Short mmCIF file of N, CA and C and ligand atoms in Angstrom, two decimals:
data_model
loop_
_atom_site.label_atom_id
_atom_site.label_comp_id
_atom_site.label_asym_id
_atom_site.label_seq_id
_atom_site.Cartn_x
_atom_site.Cartn_y
_atom_site.Cartn_z
N MET A 1 0.77 8.30 16.56
CA MET A 1 0.60 10.12 16.86
C MET A 1 -0.29 10.18 14.84
N GLU A 2 -0.68 11.57 15.02
CA GLU A 2 -1.01 11.77 13.95
C GLU A 2 0.47 12.17 13.02
N CYS A 3 -0.02 12.26 11.98
CA CYS A 3 1.05 12.83 10.94
C CYS A 3 0.96 14.24 10.73
N ARG A 4 1.99 15.05 10.78
CA ARG A 4 2.56 16.42 11.03
C ARG A 4 2.35 17.08 9.35
N LEU A 5 1.04 17.40 9.00
CA LEU A 5 1.10 17.51 7.72
C LEU A 5 1.86 18.54 7.24
N GLY A 6 2.44 18.64 6.36
CA GLY A 6 3.55 19.74 5.47
C GLY A 6 4.91 19.18 6.06
N CYS A 7 5.03 17.89 6.47
CA CYS A 7 6.47 17.59 6.96
C CYS A 7 6.97 17.04 6.14
N GLY A 8 6.57 15.97 5.64
CA GLY A 8 7.38 15.80 4.09
C GLY A 8 8.25 14.65 4.34
N ALA A 9 8.97 14.49 6.00
CA ALA A 9 9.93 14.13 5.61
C ALA A 9 10.33 12.69 5.10
N CYS A 10 9.28 12.14 5.07
CA CYS A 10 9.26 10.07 4.69
C CYS A 10 9.26 10.10 3.61
N CYS A 11 8.53 11.47 2.74
CA CYS A 11 9.18 11.79 1.07
C CYS A 11 10.76 11.92 0.61
N ILE A 12 10.89 12.30 1.74
CA ILE A 12 12.63 12.93 1.30
C ILE A 12 13.96 12.12 1.04
N ALA A 13 13.32 10.90 2.64
CA ALA A 13 14.90 10.89 3.34
C ALA A 13 14.92 9.37 2.99
N PRO A 14 14.33 8.30 2.81
CA PRO A 14 14.26 7.27 2.24
C PRO A 14 13.98 6.84 0.47
N SER A 15 15.46 6.12 0.43
CA SER A 15 14.39 5.98 -1.37
C SER A 15 13.54 5.04 -1.42
N ILE A 16 12.54 4.80 -2.57
CA ILE A 16 11.65 4.60 -2.67
C ILE A 16 11.78 4.17 -3.89
N SER A 17 12.01 2.57 -4.87
CA SER A 17 12.45 2.08 -6.03
C SER A 17 10.99 1.87 -7.03
N SER A 18 10.08 1.66 -5.52
CA SER A 18 9.12 1.84 -7.61
C SER A 18 9.15 3.52 -7.90
N LEU A 19 9.61 4.86 -7.21
CA LEU A 19 9.50 5.70 -7.50
C LEU A 19 10.56 5.82 -8.25
N ASN A 20 11.67 4.91 -7.80
CA ASN A 20 13.06 5.03 -8.62
C ASN A 20 13.64 6.52 -8.19
N LYS A 21 13.20 6.87 -6.54
CA LYS A 21 13.92 7.65 -5.79
C LYS A 21 14.82 7.35 -5.08
N PRO A 22 15.75 8.36 -5.66
CA PRO A 22 17.50 8.15 -4.65
C PRO A 22 16.96 8.58 -3.08
N ALA A 23 17.45 8.09 -1.93
CA ALA A 23 17.50 8.38 -0.62
C ALA A 23 18.18 10.10 -0.69
N GLY A 24 16.75 11.02 0.13
CA GLY A 24 17.69 12.25 0.25
C GLY A 24 16.70 12.99 -0.99
N GLU A 25 16.78 12.18 -1.36
CA GLU A 25 16.37 13.63 -2.62
C GLU A 25 14.31 13.48 -2.69
N ARG A 26 13.57 15.05 -2.85
CA ARG A 26 12.53 15.10 -2.37
C ARG A 26 11.79 14.31 -3.78
N CYS A 27 10.92 13.25 -3.30
CA CYS A 27 9.79 12.29 -4.35
C CYS A 27 9.08 13.50 -5.18
N ARG A 28 9.01 13.27 -6.51
CA ARG A 28 8.75 14.13 -7.34
C ARG A 28 7.30 14.88 -7.13
N HIS A 29 6.32 13.71 -6.53
CA HIS A 29 5.19 13.93 -6.27
C HIS A 29 4.70 14.70 -4.90
N LEU A 30 6.19 15.24 -4.38
CA LEU A 30 6.22 16.07 -3.26
C LEU A 30 5.46 17.66 -3.92
N ASN A 31 4.44 17.77 -3.41
CA ASN A 31 4.13 19.75 -3.71
C ASN A 31 5.05 20.47 -3.08
N ALA A 32 4.26 21.67 -3.38
CA ALA A 32 5.82 22.95 -2.41
C ALA A 32 4.96 23.13 -1.02
N ASP A 33 4.02 22.40 -0.63
CA ASP A 33 3.58 21.72 0.86
C ASP A 33 4.08 20.95 1.12
N ASN A 34 4.56 20.21 0.29
CA ASN A 34 5.08 19.20 1.31
C ASN A 34 4.18 18.24 1.72
N LEU A 35 2.89 17.97 0.64
CA LEU A 35 1.77 17.25 0.58
C LEU A 35 1.48 16.39 -0.64
N CYS A 36 1.27 15.12 -0.35
CA CYS A 36 1.13 14.27 -1.44
C CYS A 36 0.65 15.14 -2.84
N ALA A 37 0.56 14.87 -3.98
CA ALA A 37 0.03 14.89 -4.94
C ALA A 37 -0.97 14.24 -5.34
N ILE A 38 -0.32 12.33 -5.05
CA ILE A 38 -1.12 11.42 -5.25
C ILE A 38 -2.11 10.80 -4.50
N PHE A 39 -1.72 11.29 -2.91
CA PHE A 39 -2.47 11.07 -1.82
C PHE A 39 -3.70 10.47 -2.68
N GLY A 40 -4.07 9.15 -2.20
CA GLY A 40 -5.52 8.94 -2.48
C GLY A 40 -6.07 8.57 -3.64
N GLN A 41 -4.35 8.32 -4.68
CA GLN A 41 -4.56 7.16 -5.77
C GLN A 41 -3.89 6.20 -5.77
N PRO A 42 -4.17 5.92 -6.86
CA PRO A 42 -3.73 4.39 -7.23
C PRO A 42 -2.24 3.89 -7.58
N GLU A 43 -1.92 5.30 -8.08
CA GLU A 43 -0.25 5.47 -8.45
C GLU A 43 0.40 5.00 -7.29
N ARG A 44 0.07 5.75 -6.16
CA ARG A 44 0.80 6.16 -4.85
C ARG A 44 1.30 4.91 -3.91
N PRO A 45 2.27 4.29 -4.25
CA PRO A 45 3.51 3.46 -3.95
C PRO A 45 2.18 2.50 -2.33
N LYS A 46 2.33 1.33 -2.44
CA LYS A 46 1.93 0.79 -1.31
C LYS A 46 2.77 1.13 -0.68
N VAL A 47 4.22 1.03 -0.03
CA VAL A 47 4.91 1.74 1.20
C VAL A 47 4.90 3.00 1.57
N CYS A 48 3.93 4.14 0.40
CA CYS A 48 3.79 4.82 1.13
C CYS A 48 2.85 4.82 1.76
N ALA A 49 1.53 4.01 1.61
CA ALA A 49 0.36 4.20 2.04
C ALA A 49 0.49 3.13 3.60
N ASP A 50 1.59 2.26 3.54
CA ASP A 50 1.95 1.39 4.50
C ASP A 50 2.81 2.49 5.73
N PHE A 51 3.22 3.55 5.13
CA PHE A 51 4.49 3.66 5.88
C PHE A 51 2.85 5.00 6.88
N LYS A 52 3.33 4.77 7.95
CA LYS A 52 2.24 4.86 9.17
C LYS A 52 3.45 6.22 10.23
N ALA A 53 2.86 7.23 10.71
CA ALA A 53 3.30 8.28 11.79
C ALA A 53 3.51 7.09 12.87
N CYS A 54 5.05 7.60 13.78
CA CYS A 54 5.12 7.57 14.64
C CYS A 54 5.93 8.47 15.98
N ALA A 55 5.40 8.10 16.67
CA ALA A 55 7.03 9.21 17.70
C ALA A 55 7.56 8.61 17.33
N TRP A 56 8.52 7.54 17.28
CA TRP A 56 9.40 7.57 17.87
C TRP A 56 10.89 7.09 16.81
N VAL A 57 10.04 7.72 15.20
CA VAL A 57 10.72 8.30 14.26
C VAL A 57 10.46 9.77 13.37
N CYS A 58 8.45 9.85 14.06
CA CYS A 58 8.70 11.49 13.30
C CYS A 58 8.77 12.30 14.41
N GLY A 59 8.97 11.92 15.64
CA GLY A 59 9.67 12.70 16.54
C GLY A 59 8.68 13.85 17.22
N SER A 60 9.65 15.34 17.87
CA SER A 60 8.01 16.25 17.88
C SER A 60 8.69 17.81 16.53
N SER A 61 9.40 17.49 15.60
CA SER A 61 9.74 18.34 14.58
C SER A 61 10.18 17.45 13.16
N ASN A 62 9.47 18.82 12.38
CA ASN A 62 10.00 18.19 11.07
C ASN A 62 11.82 18.12 11.13
N ALA A 63 12.46 18.59 11.47
CA ALA A 63 13.27 18.33 11.82
C ALA A 63 14.56 17.05 12.09
N VAL A 64 13.31 16.64 13.12
CA VAL A 64 14.13 15.59 13.95
C VAL A 64 13.26 14.00 13.05
N ALA A 65 12.59 14.23 12.13
CA ALA A 65 12.37 13.23 11.88
C ALA A 65 12.80 13.15 10.54
N LEU A 66 13.16 14.22 9.97
CA LEU A 66 13.88 13.93 8.63
C LEU A 66 15.78 13.30 9.06
N THR A 67 16.19 13.48 10.25
CA THR A 67 17.42 12.68 10.99
C THR A 67 17.29 11.65 11.35
N ASN A 68 15.91 11.23 11.96
CA ASN A 68 15.75 10.07 12.44
C ASN A 68 15.42 9.11 11.39
N LEU A 69 15.38 9.65 9.84
CA LEU A 69 14.37 8.61 8.43
C LEU A 69 15.93 8.98 7.65
N ILE A 70 16.83 9.54 7.83
CA ILE A 70 18.19 9.58 6.82
C ILE A 70 18.93 8.04 8.21
N GLU A 71 19.19 8.12 9.30
CA GLU A 71 20.07 7.57 10.12
C GLU A 71 19.21 6.00 9.62
N LEU A 72 17.59 5.98 9.47
CA LEU A 72 17.18 4.79 9.41
C LEU A 72 17.52 4.14 8.45
N GLU A 73 17.34 5.01 7.38
CA GLU A 73 17.61 4.60 5.63
C GLU A 73 19.64 4.34 5.46
N GLN A 74 20.21 4.80 6.31
CA GLN A 74 21.84 4.57 6.17
C GLN A 74 22.12 3.29 6.38
N LEU A 75 20.70 2.93 7.66
CA LEU A 75 20.76 1.49 8.75
C LEU A 75 20.91 0.65 7.82
N THR A 76 19.61 0.46 7.09
CA THR A 76 18.95 -0.09 5.95
C THR A 76 18.80 -0.77 5.35
N SER A 77 20.18 0.51 4.21
CA SER A 77 20.61 0.53 2.92
C SER A 77 22.34 -1.02 3.03
S1 SF4 B 101 8.10 11.63 9.16
FE1 SF4 B 101 6.16 11.17 10.04
S2 SF4 B 101 5.32 13.39 10.64
FE2 SF4 B 101 6.70 13.28 8.83
S3 SF4 B 101 5.30 13.73 6.47
FE3 SF4 B 101 6.14 11.26 7.36
S4 SF4 B 101 4.71 10.15 8.47
FE4 SF4 B 101 4.05 12.83 8.68
S1 SF4 B 102 3.93 9.37 -3.85
FE1 SF4 B 102 3.34 10.69 -2.09
S2 SF4 B 102 3.68 9.80 -0.32
FE2 SF4 B 102 4.86 8.84 -1.68
S3 SF4 B 102 7.14 9.48 -1.67
FE3 SF4 B 102 5.85 10.82 -3.11
S4 SF4 B 102 4.92 12.66 -1.91
FE4 SF4 B 102 5.76 10.68 -0.40
#
């Protein structure tokens, strides 16, 4: 599936060690429109580039994506 631009759930729910970002906190690079401010730039972590939207995680709404990603984070932490 295509990423729902402006969702931002995958930039909030997971912890991202290379950014020193705890789970559940907005990434400091996530702008007010919930878009990545460093998209396409070399400082964007590889883990971000590797994460692809998929229906079973991102679901049908931003709220569903956030819920699924919080659950996944808890399962894998
Ligand atoms: S959770 Fe999915 S739909 Fe939402 S921003 Fe990330 S990849 Fe896009
Ligand atoms: S660097 Fe960009 S893609 Fe990665 S979590 Fe932050 S805002 Fe999201």
